[in-house]
Coordinates of C-alpha atoms and ligand atoms in Angstrom, one line a residue:
X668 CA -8.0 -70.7 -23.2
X669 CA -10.8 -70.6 -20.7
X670 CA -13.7 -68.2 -20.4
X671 CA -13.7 -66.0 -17.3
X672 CA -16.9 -66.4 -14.9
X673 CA -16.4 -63.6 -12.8
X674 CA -15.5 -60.4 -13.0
X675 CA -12.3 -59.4 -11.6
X676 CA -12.3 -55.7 -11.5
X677 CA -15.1 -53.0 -11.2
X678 CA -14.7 -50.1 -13.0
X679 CA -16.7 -47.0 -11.9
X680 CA -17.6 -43.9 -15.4
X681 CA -17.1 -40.5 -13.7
X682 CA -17.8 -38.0 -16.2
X683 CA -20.3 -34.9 -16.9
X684 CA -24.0 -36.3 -17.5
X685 CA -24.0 -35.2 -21.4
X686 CA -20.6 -36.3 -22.1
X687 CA -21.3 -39.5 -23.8
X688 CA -21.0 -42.4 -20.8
X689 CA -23.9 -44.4 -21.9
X690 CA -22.2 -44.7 -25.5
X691 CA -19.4 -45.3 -24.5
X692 CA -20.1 -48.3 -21.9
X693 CA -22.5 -49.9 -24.9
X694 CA -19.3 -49.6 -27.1
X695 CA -17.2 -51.2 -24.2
X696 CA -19.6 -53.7 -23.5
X697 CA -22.1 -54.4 -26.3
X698 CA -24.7 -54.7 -23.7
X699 CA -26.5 -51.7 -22.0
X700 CA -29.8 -52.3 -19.9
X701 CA -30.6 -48.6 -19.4
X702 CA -31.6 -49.3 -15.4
X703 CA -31.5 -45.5 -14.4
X704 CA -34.8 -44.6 -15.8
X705 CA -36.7 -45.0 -12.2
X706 CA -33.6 -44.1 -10.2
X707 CA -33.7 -41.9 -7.7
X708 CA -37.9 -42.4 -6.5
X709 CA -39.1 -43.2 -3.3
X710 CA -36.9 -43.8 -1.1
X711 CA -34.1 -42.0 -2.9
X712 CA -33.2 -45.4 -3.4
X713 CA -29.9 -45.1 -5.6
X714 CA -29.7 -47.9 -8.3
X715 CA -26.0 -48.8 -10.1
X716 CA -26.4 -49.2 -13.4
X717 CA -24.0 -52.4 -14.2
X718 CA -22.6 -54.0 -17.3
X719 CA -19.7 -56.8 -17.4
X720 CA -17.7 -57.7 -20.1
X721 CA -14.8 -60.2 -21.4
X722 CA -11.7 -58.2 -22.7
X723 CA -10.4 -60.7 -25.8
X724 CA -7.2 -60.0 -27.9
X725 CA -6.8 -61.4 -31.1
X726 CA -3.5 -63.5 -31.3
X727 CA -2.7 -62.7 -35.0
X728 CA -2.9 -59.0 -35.2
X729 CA -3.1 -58.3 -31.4
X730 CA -6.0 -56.0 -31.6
X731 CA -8.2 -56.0 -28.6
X732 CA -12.1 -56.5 -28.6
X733 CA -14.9 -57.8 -27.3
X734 CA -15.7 -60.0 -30.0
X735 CA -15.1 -63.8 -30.0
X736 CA -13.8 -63.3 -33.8
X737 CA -11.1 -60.6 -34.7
X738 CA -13.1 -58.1 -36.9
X739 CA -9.6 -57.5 -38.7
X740 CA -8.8 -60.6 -39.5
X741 CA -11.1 -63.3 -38.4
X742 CA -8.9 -64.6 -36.5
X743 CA -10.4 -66.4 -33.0
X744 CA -9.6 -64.4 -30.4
X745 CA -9.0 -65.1 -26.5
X746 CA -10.0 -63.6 -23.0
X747 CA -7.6 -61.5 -21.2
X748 CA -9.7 -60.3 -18.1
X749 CA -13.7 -60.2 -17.4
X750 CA -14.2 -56.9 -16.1
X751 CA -17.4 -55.0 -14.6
X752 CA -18.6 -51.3 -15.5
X753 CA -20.5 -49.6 -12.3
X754 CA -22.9 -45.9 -13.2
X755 CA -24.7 -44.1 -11.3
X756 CA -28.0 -41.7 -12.7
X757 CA -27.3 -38.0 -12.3
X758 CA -24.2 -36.2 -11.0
X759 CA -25.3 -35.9 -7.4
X760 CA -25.8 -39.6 -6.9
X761 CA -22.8 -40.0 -8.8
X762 CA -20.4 -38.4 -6.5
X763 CA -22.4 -40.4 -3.6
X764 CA -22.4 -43.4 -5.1
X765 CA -18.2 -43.1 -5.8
X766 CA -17.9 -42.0 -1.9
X767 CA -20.4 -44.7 -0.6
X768 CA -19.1 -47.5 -2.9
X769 CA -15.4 -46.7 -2.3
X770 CA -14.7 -50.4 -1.5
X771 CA -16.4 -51.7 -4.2
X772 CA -14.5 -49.4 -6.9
X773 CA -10.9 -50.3 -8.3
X774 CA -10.7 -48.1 -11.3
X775 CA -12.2 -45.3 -13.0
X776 CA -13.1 -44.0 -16.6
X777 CA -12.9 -40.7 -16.7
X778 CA -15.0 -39.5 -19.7
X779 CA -14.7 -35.9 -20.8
X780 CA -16.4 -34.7 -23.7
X781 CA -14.2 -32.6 -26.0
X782 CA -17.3 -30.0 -27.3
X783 CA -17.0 -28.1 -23.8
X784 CA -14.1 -26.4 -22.4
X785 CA -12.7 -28.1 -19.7
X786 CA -13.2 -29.2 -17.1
X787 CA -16.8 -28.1 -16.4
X788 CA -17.9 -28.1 -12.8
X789 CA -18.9 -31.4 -12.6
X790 CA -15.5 -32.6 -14.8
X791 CA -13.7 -30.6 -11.4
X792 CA -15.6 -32.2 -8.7
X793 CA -15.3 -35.8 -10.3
X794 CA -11.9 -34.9 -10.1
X795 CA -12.3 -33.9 -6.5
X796 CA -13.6 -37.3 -6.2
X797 CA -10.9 -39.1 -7.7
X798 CA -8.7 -37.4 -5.1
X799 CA -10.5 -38.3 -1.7
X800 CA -10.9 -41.8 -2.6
X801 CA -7.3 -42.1 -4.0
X802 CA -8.3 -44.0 -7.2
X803 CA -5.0 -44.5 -9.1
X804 CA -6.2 -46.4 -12.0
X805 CA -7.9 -43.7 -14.2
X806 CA -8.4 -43.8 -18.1
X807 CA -9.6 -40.3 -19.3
X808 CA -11.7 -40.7 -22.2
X809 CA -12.3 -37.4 -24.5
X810 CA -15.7 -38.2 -26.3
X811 CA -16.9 -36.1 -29.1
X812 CA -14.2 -35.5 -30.9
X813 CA -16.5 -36.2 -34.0
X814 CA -18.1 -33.4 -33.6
X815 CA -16.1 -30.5 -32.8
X816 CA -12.8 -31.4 -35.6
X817 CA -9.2 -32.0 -35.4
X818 CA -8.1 -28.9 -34.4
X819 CA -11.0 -27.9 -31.2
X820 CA -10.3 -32.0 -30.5
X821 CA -6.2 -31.0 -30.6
X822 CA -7.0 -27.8 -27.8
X823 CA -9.6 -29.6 -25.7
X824 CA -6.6 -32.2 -25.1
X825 CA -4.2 -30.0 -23.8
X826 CA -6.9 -28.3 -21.8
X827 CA -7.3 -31.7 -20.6
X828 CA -3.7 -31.8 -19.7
X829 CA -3.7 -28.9 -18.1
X830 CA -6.3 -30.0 -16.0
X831 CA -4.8 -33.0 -14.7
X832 CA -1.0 -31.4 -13.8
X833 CA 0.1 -31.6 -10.7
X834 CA -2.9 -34.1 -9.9
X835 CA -2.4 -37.7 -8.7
X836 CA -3.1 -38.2 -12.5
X837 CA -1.4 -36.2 -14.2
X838 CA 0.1 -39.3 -16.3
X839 CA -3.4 -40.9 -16.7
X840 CA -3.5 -41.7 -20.3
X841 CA -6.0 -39.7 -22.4
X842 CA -8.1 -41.3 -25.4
X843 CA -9.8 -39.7 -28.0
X844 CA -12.8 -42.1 -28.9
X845 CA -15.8 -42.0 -31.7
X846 CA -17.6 -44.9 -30.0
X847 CA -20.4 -44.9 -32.5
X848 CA -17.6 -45.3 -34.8
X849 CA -15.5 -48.1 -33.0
X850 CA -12.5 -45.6 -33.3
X851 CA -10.5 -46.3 -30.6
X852 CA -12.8 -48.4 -28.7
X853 CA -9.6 -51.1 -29.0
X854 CA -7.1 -48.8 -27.3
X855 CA -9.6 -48.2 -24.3
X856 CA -9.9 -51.9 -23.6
X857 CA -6.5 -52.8 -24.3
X858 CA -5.7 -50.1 -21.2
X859 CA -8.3 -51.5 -19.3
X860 CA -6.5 -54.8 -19.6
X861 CA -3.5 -53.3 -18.1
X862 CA -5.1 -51.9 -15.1
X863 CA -3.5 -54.4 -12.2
X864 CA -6.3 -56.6 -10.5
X865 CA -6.6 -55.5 -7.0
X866 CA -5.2 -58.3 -4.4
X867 CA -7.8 -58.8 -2.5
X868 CA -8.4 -60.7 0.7
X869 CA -9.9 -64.2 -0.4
X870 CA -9.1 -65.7 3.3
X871 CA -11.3 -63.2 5.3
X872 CA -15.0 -63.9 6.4
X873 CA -16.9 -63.1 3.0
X874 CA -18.7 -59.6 2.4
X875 CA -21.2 -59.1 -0.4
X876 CA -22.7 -55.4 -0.7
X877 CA -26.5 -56.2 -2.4
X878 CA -26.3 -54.1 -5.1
X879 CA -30.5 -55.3 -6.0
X880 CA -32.4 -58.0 -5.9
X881 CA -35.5 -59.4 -7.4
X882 CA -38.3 -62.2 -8.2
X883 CA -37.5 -64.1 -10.5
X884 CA -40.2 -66.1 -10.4
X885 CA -43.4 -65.4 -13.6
X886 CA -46.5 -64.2 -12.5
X887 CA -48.9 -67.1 -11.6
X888 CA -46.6 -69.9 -11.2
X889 CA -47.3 -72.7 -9.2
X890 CA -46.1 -72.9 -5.6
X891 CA -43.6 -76.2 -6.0
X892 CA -42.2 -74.5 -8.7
X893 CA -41.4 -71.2 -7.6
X894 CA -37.7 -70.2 -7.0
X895 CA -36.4 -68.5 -4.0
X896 CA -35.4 -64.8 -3.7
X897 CA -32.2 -63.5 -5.7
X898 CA -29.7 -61.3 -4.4
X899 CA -26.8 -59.9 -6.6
X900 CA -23.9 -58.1 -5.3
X901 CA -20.2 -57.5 -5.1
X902 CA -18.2 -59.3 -3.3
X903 CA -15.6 -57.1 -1.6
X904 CA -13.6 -60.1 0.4
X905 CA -13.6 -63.6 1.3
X906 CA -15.3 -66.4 -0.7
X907 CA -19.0 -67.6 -0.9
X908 CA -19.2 -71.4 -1.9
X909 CA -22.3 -72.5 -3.1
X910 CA -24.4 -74.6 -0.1
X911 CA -23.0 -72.4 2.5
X912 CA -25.5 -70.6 4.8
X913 CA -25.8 -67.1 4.7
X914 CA -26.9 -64.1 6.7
X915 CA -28.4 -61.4 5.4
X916 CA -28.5 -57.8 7.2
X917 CA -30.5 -55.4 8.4
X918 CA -32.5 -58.0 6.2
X919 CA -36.0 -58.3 5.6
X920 CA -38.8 -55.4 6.8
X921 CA -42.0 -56.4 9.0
X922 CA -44.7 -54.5 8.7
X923 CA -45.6 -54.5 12.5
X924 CA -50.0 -54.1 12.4
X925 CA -51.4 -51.2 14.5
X926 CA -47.8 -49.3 15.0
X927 CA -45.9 -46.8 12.7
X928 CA -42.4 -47.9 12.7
X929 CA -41.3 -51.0 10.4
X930 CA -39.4 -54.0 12.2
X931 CA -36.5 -55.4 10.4
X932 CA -35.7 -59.1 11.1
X933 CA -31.8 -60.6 9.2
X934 CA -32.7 -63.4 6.9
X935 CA -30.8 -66.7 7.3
X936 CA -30.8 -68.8 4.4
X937 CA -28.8 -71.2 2.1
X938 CA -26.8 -70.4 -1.2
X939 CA -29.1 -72.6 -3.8
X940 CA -26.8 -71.7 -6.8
X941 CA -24.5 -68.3 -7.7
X942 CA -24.7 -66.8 -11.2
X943 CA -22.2 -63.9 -12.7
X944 CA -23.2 -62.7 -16.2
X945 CA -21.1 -65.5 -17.5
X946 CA -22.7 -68.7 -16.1
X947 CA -22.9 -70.7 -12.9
X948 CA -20.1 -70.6 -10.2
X949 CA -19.4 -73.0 -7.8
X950 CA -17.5 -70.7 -5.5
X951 CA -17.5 -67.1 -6.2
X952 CA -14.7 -64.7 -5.3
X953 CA -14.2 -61.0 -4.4
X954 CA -14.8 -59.2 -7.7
X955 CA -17.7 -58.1 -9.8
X956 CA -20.8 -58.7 -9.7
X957 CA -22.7 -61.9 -8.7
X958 CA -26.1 -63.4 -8.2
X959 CA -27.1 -65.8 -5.3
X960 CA -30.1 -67.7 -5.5
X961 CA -31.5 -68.2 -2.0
X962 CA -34.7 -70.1 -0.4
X963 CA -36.1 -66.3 0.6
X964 CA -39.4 -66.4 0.2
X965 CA -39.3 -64.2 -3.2
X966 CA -41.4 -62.2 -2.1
X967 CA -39.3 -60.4 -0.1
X968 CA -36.8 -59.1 -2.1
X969 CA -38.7 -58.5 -4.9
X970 CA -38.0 -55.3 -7.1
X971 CA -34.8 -54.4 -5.1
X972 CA -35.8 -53.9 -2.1
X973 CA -32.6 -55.9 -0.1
X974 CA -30.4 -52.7 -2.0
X975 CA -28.2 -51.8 1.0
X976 CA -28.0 -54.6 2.7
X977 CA -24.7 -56.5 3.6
X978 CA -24.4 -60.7 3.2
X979 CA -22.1 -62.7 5.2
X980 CA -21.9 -66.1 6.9
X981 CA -23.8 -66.8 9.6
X982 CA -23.1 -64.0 12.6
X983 CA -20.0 -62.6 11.5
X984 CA -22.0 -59.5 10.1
X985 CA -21.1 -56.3 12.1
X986 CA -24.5 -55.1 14.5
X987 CA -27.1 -53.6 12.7
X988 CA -27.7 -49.5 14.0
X989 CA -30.6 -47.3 13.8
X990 CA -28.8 -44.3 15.4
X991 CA -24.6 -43.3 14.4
X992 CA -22.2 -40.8 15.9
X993 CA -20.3 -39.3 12.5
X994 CA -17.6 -37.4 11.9
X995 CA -18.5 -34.6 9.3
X996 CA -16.1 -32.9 6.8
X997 CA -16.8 -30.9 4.2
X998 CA -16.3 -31.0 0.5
X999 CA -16.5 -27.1 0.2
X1000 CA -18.5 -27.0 -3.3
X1001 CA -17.9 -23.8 -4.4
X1002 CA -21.7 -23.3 -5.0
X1003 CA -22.8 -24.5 -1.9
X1004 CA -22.6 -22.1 1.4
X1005 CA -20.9 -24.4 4.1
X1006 CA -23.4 -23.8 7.1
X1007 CA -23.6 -25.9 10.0
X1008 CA -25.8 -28.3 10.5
X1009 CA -29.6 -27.7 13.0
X1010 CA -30.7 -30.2 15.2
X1011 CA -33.9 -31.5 13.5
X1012 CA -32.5 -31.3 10.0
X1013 CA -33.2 -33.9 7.6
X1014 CA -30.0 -35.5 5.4
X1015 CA -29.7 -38.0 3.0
X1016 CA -26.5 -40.3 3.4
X1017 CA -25.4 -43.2 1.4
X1018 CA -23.5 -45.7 3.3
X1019 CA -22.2 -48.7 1.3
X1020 CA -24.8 -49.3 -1.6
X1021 CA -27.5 -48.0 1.3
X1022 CA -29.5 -44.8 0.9
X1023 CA -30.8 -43.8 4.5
X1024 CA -32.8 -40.3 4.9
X1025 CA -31.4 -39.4 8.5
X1026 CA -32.2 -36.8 11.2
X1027 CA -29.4 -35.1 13.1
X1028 CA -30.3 -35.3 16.7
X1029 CA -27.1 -33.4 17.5
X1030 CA -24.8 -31.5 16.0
X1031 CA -21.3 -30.0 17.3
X1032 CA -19.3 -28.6 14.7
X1033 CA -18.7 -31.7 12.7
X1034 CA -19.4 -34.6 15.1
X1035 CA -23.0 -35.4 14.5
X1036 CA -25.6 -37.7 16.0
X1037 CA -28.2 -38.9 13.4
X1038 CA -31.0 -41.1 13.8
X1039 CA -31.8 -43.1 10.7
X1040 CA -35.5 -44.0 9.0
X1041 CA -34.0 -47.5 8.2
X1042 CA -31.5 -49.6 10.1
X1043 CA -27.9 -50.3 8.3
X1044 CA -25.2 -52.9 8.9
X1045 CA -22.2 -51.3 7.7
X1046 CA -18.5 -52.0 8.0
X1047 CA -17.1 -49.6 10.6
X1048 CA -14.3 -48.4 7.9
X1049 CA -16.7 -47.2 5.2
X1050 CA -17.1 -43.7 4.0
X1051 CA -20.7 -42.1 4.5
X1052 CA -21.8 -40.0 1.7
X1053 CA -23.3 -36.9 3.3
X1054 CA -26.5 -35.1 1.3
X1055 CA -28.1 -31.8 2.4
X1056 CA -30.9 -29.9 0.8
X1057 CA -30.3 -27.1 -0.6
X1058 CA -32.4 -24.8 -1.8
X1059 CA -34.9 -28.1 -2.6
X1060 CA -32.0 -30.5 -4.2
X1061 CA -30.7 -33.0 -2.7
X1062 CA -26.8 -32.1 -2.7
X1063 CA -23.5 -34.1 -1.7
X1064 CA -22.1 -31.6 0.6
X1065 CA -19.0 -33.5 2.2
X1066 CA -18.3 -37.1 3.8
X1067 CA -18.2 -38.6 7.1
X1068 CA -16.7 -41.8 9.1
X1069 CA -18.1 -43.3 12.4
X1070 CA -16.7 -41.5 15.1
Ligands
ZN391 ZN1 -6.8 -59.8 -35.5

């Protein structure tokens, strides 16, 4: 059988920040590249932690893995589906990330750690989350079971249970893991496998959501060596082929000598090769995540700073705004007061995998005209993730749409 090269499903971990994600996805994956270290700096530029792995089944005993060889019985085992794992640093960028990202997420984990009652607040507002976008595909994990014993492990479930009646996933399967351990870690990815792939538009004009980019050039190299910038993203329609030209927007910032505000100019430019975590693609479809090696001067996208930014081909991209008319509506958090918003005040909204402090110019009841710090190009049907401070942290308070 042959090897997948792309991912063909992204999976978002919702779950409590103590409850044991990062274990898990190491378990899942046997790769982790903790990315979330620097997350949210200047900029409040939001970074997704990402991880893609091959699901494999062993033909003999039929025991799913990630290994190339059964660890039961040796046997050789074969791909069933190359899927992605998307995270987000802390609960607040979390929840933005989920609203922002909508388009780019076809399935959850939903990890709930079984030495808590539950659901702890954040457990309730993931599940909020899970609601609003409609994500059907959810695998609740109960971590920890190690620690607390059968019969706390045995209650936690039904709390768990409880929880979810009545809920668009109420039949959500639950699964008690040890992934230090490797108990269970089988059953996990053998649902995982199960999860439909999402049809997907492969006619439409292609669009890529920059999820980072980077240099990956060494220091000092000579000029006729150096490569051109890299982009990586996810593809959420269309096709990208490699050779075909490329736009790239609100693209690359000026710094414009002797005035205050930055200029930002789109890049056009080539697609030298594509890369997935599983080797070079000629053509490169709507699914996980991909790399495109371009003739930017490097440069330029250096240490992520394309994040946000949407590719295309060549003027099909939607018009770039510094200024959006939204329509506001609240989340209601239970520990936030819902007050309206002041002309003046500063907010924090992530649209598509771009993080954009905004002012609101005007505000009536929940329309809202903001003026942004940075330009976006986003697709007019996206969710906005709206954050407000309060009380000196930054919090989601509710979502909006273009109006
Ligand atoms: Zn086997």
């Amino acid at each position: 059988m042959e090897e997948f090269k792309q991912s063909l499903l992204n999976i978002e971990t919702l779950g409590h920040v103590d409850h044991g994600k990062t274990t898990l996805t190491k378990a899942l994956t046997g790769i982790w590249a903790d990315r979330h270290s620097e997350s949210i700096k200047r900029n409040m530029t939001i970074k997704l932690g990402y991880a893609d792995t091959t699901i494999r089944k062993c033909p003999k005993c039929g025991k799913y893995t990630i290994e190339k060889r059964c660890t039961e019985c040796n046997e050789e085992t074969e791909p069933v589906i190359r899927v992605a794992f998307l995270d987000a640093p802390g609960h607040e960028t979390l929840m933005a990330t989920a609203i922002a990202g909508a388009s780019i997420i076809d399935a959850a984990l939903f990890v709930i750690a079984a030495n808590e009652p539950c659901p702890m607040p954040q457990t309730r507002e993931h599940m909020m989350i899970i609601k609003l976008l409609g994500i059907k595909n959810v695998i609740i994990v109960q971590t920890k079971v190690d620690i607390v014993g059968r019969e706390q492990a045995l209650k936690h479930y039904q709390q768990i249970k409880e929880f979810i009646k009545g809920s668009p996933i109420e039949n959500a399967p639950i699964i008690p893991v040890v992934p230090t351990l490797g108990i269970n870690v089988d059953k996990v990815l053998e649902r995982i496998a199960s999860i439909p792939i999402p049809k997907r538009d492969t006619e439409a004009d292609p669009l890529m959501y920059v999820v980072r980019s980077f240099d990956v050039n060494k220091p000092g190299a000579k000029i006729e060596s150096l490569s051109g910038g890299v982009i990586g993203g996810i593809i959420v329609k269309g096709k990208f082929k490699k050779g075909d030209d490329i736009e790239i927007r609100p693209g690359i910032s000026i710094t414009n000598p002797g005035k205050k505000e930055k200029v930002w100019k789109e890049a056009v430019t080539k697609i030298v090769s594509m890369n997935s975590g599983a080797g070079e693609l000629e053509e490169a479809i709507a699914g996980g995540m991909i790399g495109i090696s371009t003739n930017i001067d490097p440069s330029f996208v250096k240490a992520d700073t394309m994040v946000g930014n949407l590719v295309g081909k060549v003027g099909k991209l939607p018009e770039v705004k510094r200024s959006i008319k939204i329509k506001y509506t609240s989340i209601n958090r239970p520990d936030i007061p819902n007050k309206s918003f002041a002309e003046g005040e500063v907010l924090i909204l992530g649209i598509g995998t771009a993080t954009v402090v905004a002012h609101v110019a005007k505000a009536k009841k929940d329309m809202l005209e903001v003026s942004l710090n940075n330009p976006v190009c986003m697709d007019s049907s996206s969710k906005i993730a709206v954050l407000r401070n309060v009380a000196s942290r930054w919090k989601l308070v509710g979502y909006a749409a273009l109006a």
